């Protein structure tokens, strides 16, 4: 049946509430000179002593849309060439990009990382070498091209993981263990279950460091505006302890939705480039993991679109309650299922109710709340990496005014959709 023909009784009586644009009052402290920062950081390490003239150096880059990532990689390339190294890029993204070499290369291209833009080869392959097993008999794999290089540099953002908590979450060691392990490595690790990841990722990562020619890590931190705020170059023997410190720092700085209760959360875009779960569970309070499924009093979540860079990977769609026909038709099930099954993320892959457009989905959600339209508490964000600016319905105005950390920056305007039922962007 055509979803667009499905009708819900009473929807025509539902009216959108007025919305107000607000912003959280937090400082925007970020780096402005990426090349100089990378140069100074690398100079503090033993890197220059480990690279000889003609050394082949693999630079491992993942699948997250990190601010200024291409500039960081370009700066690393400059430093490698300066001491006579021959750099090339390897995708380090586990099963992402559909779990195929060309797909992973395409992911990097979206971030401005390509042979044309950086003038070095992008060597993408799903072939791996088994390095052995950990003390607990966990098989350990690494990208073959990286392993055959003379040296490997790991580039990774430090951030809380979407499914588990620990001293080490998303960062250098996860990139080493899961990203460089390609599809087989990612699948092997996730097969041990979410509850074991906080132990397994460091265990596998340290085994790779022991066996592979990893000579440097470049750790990246972003601020609340998703801008690069810190770059730290780390010698491999210090990965574990330095990453622990950086993760603690990142957790303290991580932004939050500043409202106590939300009836409907509208997310303009979700995607694998934003979060491994499409929407960051640390923000929305929902996860396939009981540990992260902490409930933030958000009753209904409606994602409105995918990012272009997610390439139809609908990871995390199961964390939402309603979706639209437009969103559903953009799902690339081959890419989606490859990544989903590699991470055993069945819950995040469940398909919610599908409605014909944005307007219909929002009004169906409002109808189920059994509230006067003007009393519905709606919050609209761009994505879970960008929650400094947002729109809130007038039902939240009193709470907003009583919060000194929130500024009102726009006039009240009623939420609007175009003739096709697609929600318009502010100002309407």
Coordinates of C-alpha atoms in Angstrom, one line a residue:
X1 CA 0.0 0.0 0.0
X2 CA 1.1 3.6 -0.7
X3 CA 2.0 5.2 2.6
X4 CA 1.0 8.6 1.3
X5 CA -2.7 7.4 1.1
X6 CA -2.8 6.4 4.8
X7 CA -5.1 8.7 6.7
X8 CA -5.3 9.3 10.5
X9 CA -8.7 10.5 11.8
X10 CA -8.5 13.9 13.4
X11 CA -5.2 15.1 11.9
X12 CA -6.9 18.0 10.1
X13 CA -7.8 19.6 13.5
X14 CA -4.2 19.7 14.7
X15 CA -2.4 23.0 14.4
X16 CA 1.3 23.6 14.8
X17 CA 2.4 25.7 17.8
X18 CA 4.4 28.9 17.7
X19 CA 8.2 28.3 17.9
X20 CA 11.0 30.5 19.3
X21 CA 14.6 30.3 18.4
X22 CA 17.0 30.0 21.3
X23 CA 20.7 29.4 21.9
X24 CA 22.7 28.0 24.8
X25 CA 25.0 30.6 26.3
X26 CA 28.4 28.8 26.1
X27 CA 31.8 30.0 24.9
X28 CA 33.0 29.1 21.4
X29 CA 36.7 28.4 22.0
X30 CA 38.3 26.7 19.0
X31 CA 41.5 26.4 17.1
X32 CA 42.2 28.8 14.3
X33 CA 45.6 27.6 13.0
X34 CA 45.4 23.9 12.4
X35 CA 48.7 23.5 10.5
X36 CA 50.7 25.3 13.2
X37 CA 49.0 23.3 16.0
X38 CA 49.7 20.0 14.3
X39 CA 53.3 20.9 13.7
X40 CA 53.9 22.0 17.3
X41 CA 52.2 18.9 18.7
X42 CA 54.1 16.4 16.5
X43 CA 57.4 18.2 17.5
X44 CA 56.7 17.2 21.1
X45 CA 56.7 13.5 20.2
X46 CA 59.3 10.9 19.1
X47 CA 57.8 10.8 15.7
X48 CA 60.7 12.4 13.8
X49 CA 63.1 9.8 15.1
X50 CA 61.0 6.9 13.9
X51 CA 60.7 7.9 10.2
X52 CA 63.5 7.4 7.8
X53 CA 64.0 8.7 4.3
X54 CA 61.6 6.7 2.0
X55 CA 59.5 5.2 4.8
X56 CA 56.0 4.4 3.7
X57 CA 53.6 5.9 6.2
X58 CA 49.9 4.9 6.4
X59 CA 47.6 7.6 7.8
X60 CA 44.5 5.9 9.2
X61 CA 41.3 8.0 8.9
X62 CA 37.8 7.1 10.0
X63 CA 34.2 7.7 9.1
X64 CA 33.2 10.6 11.4
X65 CA 32.6 14.1 10.0
X66 CA 35.1 15.8 12.2
X67 CA 35.6 19.6 11.9
X68 CA 38.7 20.5 9.9
X69 CA 39.6 16.9 9.4
X70 CA 41.0 17.4 5.9
X71 CA 43.2 20.3 7.2
X72 CA 44.5 18.0 10.0
X73 CA 45.3 15.3 7.6
X74 CA 46.9 17.7 5.2
X75 CA 49.1 19.1 8.0
X76 CA 50.1 15.5 9.0
X77 CA 51.1 14.8 5.4
X78 CA 53.3 17.9 5.3
X79 CA 55.1 16.8 8.5
X80 CA 55.6 13.3 7.1
X81 CA 57.0 14.6 3.8
X82 CA 59.2 17.1 5.6
X83 CA 61.3 14.2 7.1
X84 CA 61.4 12.1 3.9
X85 CA 58.4 9.9 4.5
X86 CA 56.0 8.7 1.7
X87 CA 52.4 9.1 3.1
X88 CA 49.2 7.4 1.9
X89 CA 45.7 7.2 3.4
X90 CA 44.0 4.0 4.6
X91 CA 40.3 4.1 5.6
X92 CA 39.9 2.9 9.2
X93 CA 36.2 2.5 9.6
X94 CA 35.4 -1.1 10.3
X95 CA 32.2 -2.1 8.3
X96 CA 31.2 1.4 7.3
X97 CA 30.8 2.4 3.7
X98 CA 28.9 -0.7 3.0
X99 CA 31.8 -2.8 4.1
X100 CA 33.5 -2.5 0.7
X101 CA 36.7 -0.7 -0.4
X102 CA 35.1 1.8 -2.8
X103 CA 32.4 2.6 -0.3
X104 CA 35.0 3.5 2.3
X105 CA 36.9 5.6 -0.2
X106 CA 33.7 7.5 -1.0
X107 CA 33.1 8.2 2.7
X108 CA 36.5 9.8 2.9
X109 CA 35.9 11.8 -0.3
X110 CA 32.9 13.4 1.4
X111 CA 35.2 14.8 4.0
X112 CA 37.6 16.3 1.5
X113 CA 40.0 13.5 1.7
X114 CA 40.9 12.2 -1.7
X115 CA 43.9 11.6 -4.0
X116 CA 42.9 14.8 -5.9
X117 CA 42.6 17.0 -2.8
X118 CA 45.7 15.8 -0.9
X119 CA 47.9 14.6 -3.8
X120 CA 48.7 11.3 -2.1
X121 CA 47.2 7.8 -2.7
X122 CA 44.1 6.6 -0.9
X123 CA 44.6 2.8 -0.6
X124 CA 41.3 1.3 0.3
X125 CA 40.9 -2.5 0.7
X126 CA 39.0 -4.8 3.0
X127 CA 41.9 -7.3 3.2
X128 CA 43.4 -7.8 6.6
X129 CA 46.2 -9.6 8.4
X130 CA 45.5 -11.6 11.6
X131 CA 48.0 -10.4 14.2
X132 CA 47.2 -13.3 16.6
X133 CA 45.0 -13.3 19.7
X134 CA 44.8 -11.4 23.0
X135 CA 45.3 -13.0 26.4
X136 CA 41.6 -13.8 26.4
X137 CA 41.7 -15.5 23.0
X138 CA 40.1 -12.6 21.1
X139 CA 41.3 -12.6 17.4
X140 CA 43.0 -9.4 16.3
X141 CA 43.0 -8.1 12.8
X142 CA 44.5 -5.1 11.0
X143 CA 44.2 -3.6 7.5
X144 CA 46.8 -5.3 5.3
X145 CA 48.0 -2.2 3.6
X146 CA 48.6 -0.4 6.9
X147 CA 50.4 -3.4 8.3
X148 CA 52.8 -3.6 5.3
X149 CA 53.7 0.1 5.7
X150 CA 56.8 1.1 7.6
X151 CA 54.8 3.3 10.0
X152 CA 51.1 4.0 10.8
X153 CA 49.6 7.2 12.1
X154 CA 46.1 7.1 13.8
X155 CA 43.8 10.1 13.5
X156 CA 40.7 9.9 15.7
X157 CA 38.3 12.1 17.6
X158 CA 37.9 11.5 21.4
X159 CA 34.3 11.2 22.4
X160 CA 31.9 9.3 24.6
X161 CA 30.7 6.1 22.9
X162 CA 27.1 5.7 21.9
X163 CA 26.6 2.3 23.6
X164 CA 28.9 1.9 26.5
X165 CA 30.9 3.7 29.2
X166 CA 34.4 3.1 30.3
X167 CA 37.9 4.7 30.7
X168 CA 38.3 4.2 27.0
X169 CA 35.4 4.8 24.6
X170 CA 35.6 6.3 21.1
X171 CA 39.1 7.4 20.2
X172 CA 42.5 6.2 19.2
X173 CA 42.3 2.7 20.7
X174 CA 38.8 2.1 19.2
X175 CA 40.2 3.2 15.8
X176 CA 43.1 0.8 16.2
X177 CA 41.0 -2.1 17.3
X178 CA 37.8 -1.7 15.3
X179 CA 38.5 0.8 12.5
X180 CA 41.7 -0.7 11.3
X181 CA 40.3 -4.2 11.8
X182 CA 38.0 -3.5 8.9
X183 CA 34.7 -5.6 8.5
X184 CA 36.1 -8.8 10.0
X185 CA 37.7 -7.0 13.0
X186 CA 34.6 -4.9 13.8
X187 CA 32.3 -8.0 13.5
X188 CA 34.6 -10.1 15.7
X189 CA 34.7 -7.5 18.5
X190 CA 31.0 -6.7 18.4
X191 CA 30.2 -10.4 18.6
X192 CA 31.3 -10.3 22.2
X193 CA 28.4 -8.0 23.1
X194 CA 28.0 -4.4 24.0
X195 CA 28.5 -5.1 27.7
X196 CA 32.0 -6.3 27.0
X197 CA 33.2 -3.5 24.7
X198 CA 34.7 -1.4 27.4
X199 CA 37.1 -4.2 28.2
X200 CA 37.7 -5.6 24.7
X201 CA 38.5 -2.5 22.8
X202 CA 41.5 -1.5 25.0
X203 CA 42.6 -5.2 25.1
X204 CA 42.5 -5.6 21.3
X205 CA 43.9 -2.1 20.7
X206 CA 46.9 -2.6 22.9
X207 CA 47.6 -6.0 21.1
X208 CA 47.6 -4.1 17.8
X209 CA 50.0 -1.5 19.2
X210 CA 52.3 -4.4 20.3
X211 CA 52.4 -6.0 16.9
X212 CA 51.9 -3.2 14.3
X213 CA 54.2 -0.3 13.4
X214 CA 52.0 2.4 14.9
X215 CA 54.3 5.4 15.6
X216 CA 51.9 8.3 16.4
X217 CA 48.3 9.2 17.3
X218 CA 46.6 12.4 16.6
X219 CA 43.7 12.9 19.0
X220 CA 41.0 15.5 18.2
X221 CA 38.5 17.2 20.5
X222 CA 35.6 19.3 19.4
X223 CA 33.8 22.0 21.4
X224 CA 30.0 22.4 21.9
X225 CA 29.8 24.1 18.4
X226 CA 31.3 21.0 16.8
X227 CA 34.5 23.0 16.1
X228 CA 38.0 21.6 16.6
X229 CA 39.1 22.8 20.0
X230 CA 42.2 20.7 20.7
X231 CA 44.7 18.6 18.9
X232 CA 47.0 16.3 20.8
X233 CA 49.9 14.3 19.3
X234 CA 50.6 11.1 21.3
X235 CA 53.4 8.5 21.2
X236 CA 51.9 5.0 21.0
X237 CA 53.2 3.9 24.4
X238 CA 51.1 6.8 25.9
X239 CA 47.8 6.1 24.1
X240 CA 46.1 4.5 27.0
X241 CA 46.8 7.0 29.7
X242 CA 46.5 10.2 27.6
X243 CA 43.2 9.0 26.0
X244 CA 41.7 8.3 29.4
X245 CA 42.5 11.9 30.5
X246 CA 41.1 13.4 27.2
X247 CA 37.9 11.4 27.5
X248 CA 37.3 12.6 31.0
X249 CA 37.8 16.2 29.8
X250 CA 35.4 15.6 26.8
X251 CA 32.7 14.2 29.1
X252 CA 32.8 17.3 31.2
X253 CA 32.5 19.6 28.2
X254 CA 29.8 17.6 26.3
X255 CA 26.7 19.7 25.6
X256 CA 23.2 18.7 26.8
X257 CA 19.6 19.5 25.9
X258 CA 18.8 22.2 28.5
X259 CA 15.1 21.3 29.0
X260 CA 13.6 19.1 31.6
X261 CA 10.9 17.5 29.5
X262 CA 10.3 17.3 25.8
X263 CA 7.1 16.0 24.2
X264 CA 8.4 15.9 20.7
X265 CA 12.0 16.1 19.6
X266 CA 12.4 17.0 15.9
X267 CA 15.9 16.2 14.4
X268 CA 16.5 17.8 11.1
X269 CA 19.1 15.2 10.1
X270 CA 20.6 12.0 11.4
X271 CA 23.6 10.1 10.0
X272 CA 26.6 7.9 10.6
X273 CA 28.9 10.9 10.0
X274 CA 27.3 12.6 13.0
X275 CA 27.1 9.6 15.4
X276 CA 27.6 5.9 15.2
X277 CA 24.0 5.7 16.2
X278 CA 22.7 8.3 13.8
X279 CA 21.6 10.3 16.8
X280 CA 24.0 10.5 19.8
X281 CA 22.4 8.5 22.7
X282 CA 24.4 10.6 25.1
X283 CA 22.2 13.5 23.9
X284 CA 18.8 11.8 23.5
X285 CA 19.0 9.3 26.3
X286 CA 18.1 6.3 24.1
X287 CA 20.3 3.4 23.1
X288 CA 20.4 -0.3 22.3
X289 CA 22.5 -0.4 25.5
X290 CA 20.7 -0.3 28.8
X291 CA 23.6 1.6 30.2
X292 CA 23.1 4.5 27.8
X293 CA 19.3 4.1 27.7
X294 CA 18.9 6.6 30.6
X295 CA 15.7 8.3 29.5
X296 CA 15.8 12.1 29.2
X297 CA 12.0 12.6 29.3
X298 CA 11.8 12.9 25.6
X299 CA 8.5 11.2 24.7
X300 CA 8.6 11.1 20.9
X301 CA 11.6 11.5 18.5
X302 CA 11.1 12.2 14.8
X303 CA 14.1 12.4 12.5
X304 CA 13.2 14.4 9.3
X305 CA 16.1 13.5 7.0
X306 CA 19.5 11.9 6.5
X307 CA 22.7 13.7 6.0
X308 CA 24.1 13.3 2.5
X309 CA 27.3 11.9 3.9
X310 CA 25.6 8.9 5.6
X311 CA 24.9 7.4 2.1
X312 CA 21.6 5.8 3.2
X313 CA 23.0 4.2 6.3
X314 CA 20.0 4.4 8.6
X315 CA 21.9 3.3 11.8
X316 CA 20.0 4.4 14.8
X317 CA 16.7 4.8 13.1
X318 CA 15.2 2.4 15.6
X319 CA 15.8 4.9 18.4
X320 CA 13.1 7.1 16.9
X321 CA 9.3 6.7 17.1
X322 CA 8.0 8.1 13.8
X323 CA 9.7 8.6 10.4
X324 CA 8.5 9.9 7.0
X325 CA 8.1 8.2 3.6
X326 CA 10.9 10.5 2.3
X327 CA 13.3 9.2 5.0
X328 CA 12.4 5.6 4.5
X329 CA 12.9 5.8 0.7
X330 CA 16.5 7.1 1.2
X331 CA 17.6 4.0 3.2
X332 CA 20.3 2.0 1.4
X333 CA 19.5 -1.4 3.0
X334 CA 22.7 -3.0 1.7
X335 CA 24.9 -0.3 3.4
X336 CA 22.6 -0.2 6.4
X337 CA 22.4 -3.9 7.1
X338 CA 26.1 -4.5 6.5
X339 CA 27.0 -2.0 9.3
X340 CA 24.1 -3.0 11.5
X341 CA 24.8 -6.7 11.5
X342 CA 28.6 -6.1 12.0
X343 CA 27.7 -4.3 15.2
X344 CA 24.8 -6.5 16.3
X345 CA 22.7 -3.4 16.5
X346 CA 19.3 -4.9 15.9
X347 CA 17.4 -2.5 18.1
X348 CA 18.8 0.5 16.3
X349 CA 17.7 -1.0 13.0
X350 CA 14.0 -1.4 13.8
X351 CA 11.8 0.6 11.5
X352 CA 9.4 3.0 13.2
X353 CA 5.9 4.0 12.0
X354 CA 6.2 5.5 8.5
X355 CA 4.0 8.6 7.8
X356 CA 3.7 10.4 4.4
X357 CA 5.6 13.6 5.3
X358 CA 7.0 15.8 8.0
X359 CA 3.7 17.7 8.7
X360 CA 1.7 14.5 9.0
X361 CA 4.3 12.8 11.3
X362 CA 4.4 15.8 13.6
X363 CA 0.6 16.1 13.8
X364 CA 0.2 12.3 14.4
X365 CA 2.7 12.7 17.3
X366 CA 0.8 15.7 18.7
X367 CA -2.5 13.8 18.5
X368 CA -1.1 10.9 20.5
X369 CA -0.1 13.3 23.4
X370 CA -3.7 14.3 24.1
X371 CA -2.8 17.9 24.8
X372 CA -4.0 21.3 23.6
X373 CA -1.8 22.1 20.6
X374 CA -0.3 25.2 22.3
X375 CA 0.7 23.1 25.3
X376 CA 2.8 20.6 23.4
X377 CA 6.5 20.9 24.2
X378 CA 8.4 20.6 20.9
X379 CA 12.1 21.0 20.4
X380 CA 13.7 21.1 17.0
X381 CA 17.5 20.7 16.5
X382 CA 19.7 20.4 13.4
X383 CA 21.4 17.2 14.6
X384 CA 22.8 15.9 17.9
X385 CA 26.2 17.4 17.2
X386 CA 24.6 20.8 17.0
X387 CA 22.4 21.6 20.0
X388 CA 23.6 25.1 20.8
X389 CA 21.0 26.6 18.6
X390 CA 17.5 25.2 18.5
X391 CA 13.8 26.0 18.3
X392 CA 11.3 25.4 21.1
X393 CA 7.6 25.7 21.2
X394 CA 6.0 28.4 23.4
X395 CA 4.9 25.8 26.0
X396 CA 8.6 25.8 27.0
X397 CA 9.0 29.6 27.1
X398 CA 8.7 29.9 30.9
X399 CA 11.4 27.3 31.5
X400 CA 13.6 29.0 28.9
X401 CA 13.2 32.4 30.6
X402 CA 14.1 31.0 34.0
X403 CA 17.4 29.5 32.6
X404 CA 20.2 32.0 32.6
X405 CA 22.2 29.8 30.3
X406 CA 19.7 30.2 27.5
X407 CA 19.2 33.2 25.3
X408 CA 16.1 34.0 23.2
X409 CA 17.3 35.1 19.7
X410 CA 14.2 35.1 17.5
X411 CA 10.6 36.1 17.3
X412 CA 7.8 33.6 17.9
X413 CA 6.7 32.1 14.6
X414 CA 4.3 29.3 14.0
X415 CA 5.9 26.1 12.6
X416 CA 5.2 25.7 8.9
X417 CA 5.4 23.2 6.1
X418 CA 5.4 23.6 2.4
X419 CA 2.8 22.2 0.0
X420 CA 4.5 18.8 0.0
X421 CA 4.3 18.7 3.8
X422 CA 8.1 19.2 4.3
X423 CA 8.9 21.3 7.3
X424 CA 10.3 24.8 6.5
X425 CA 13.5 26.0 8.1
X426 CA 13.6 29.0 10.4
X427 CA 12.5 31.8 9.7
X428 CA 9.4 30.4 8.2

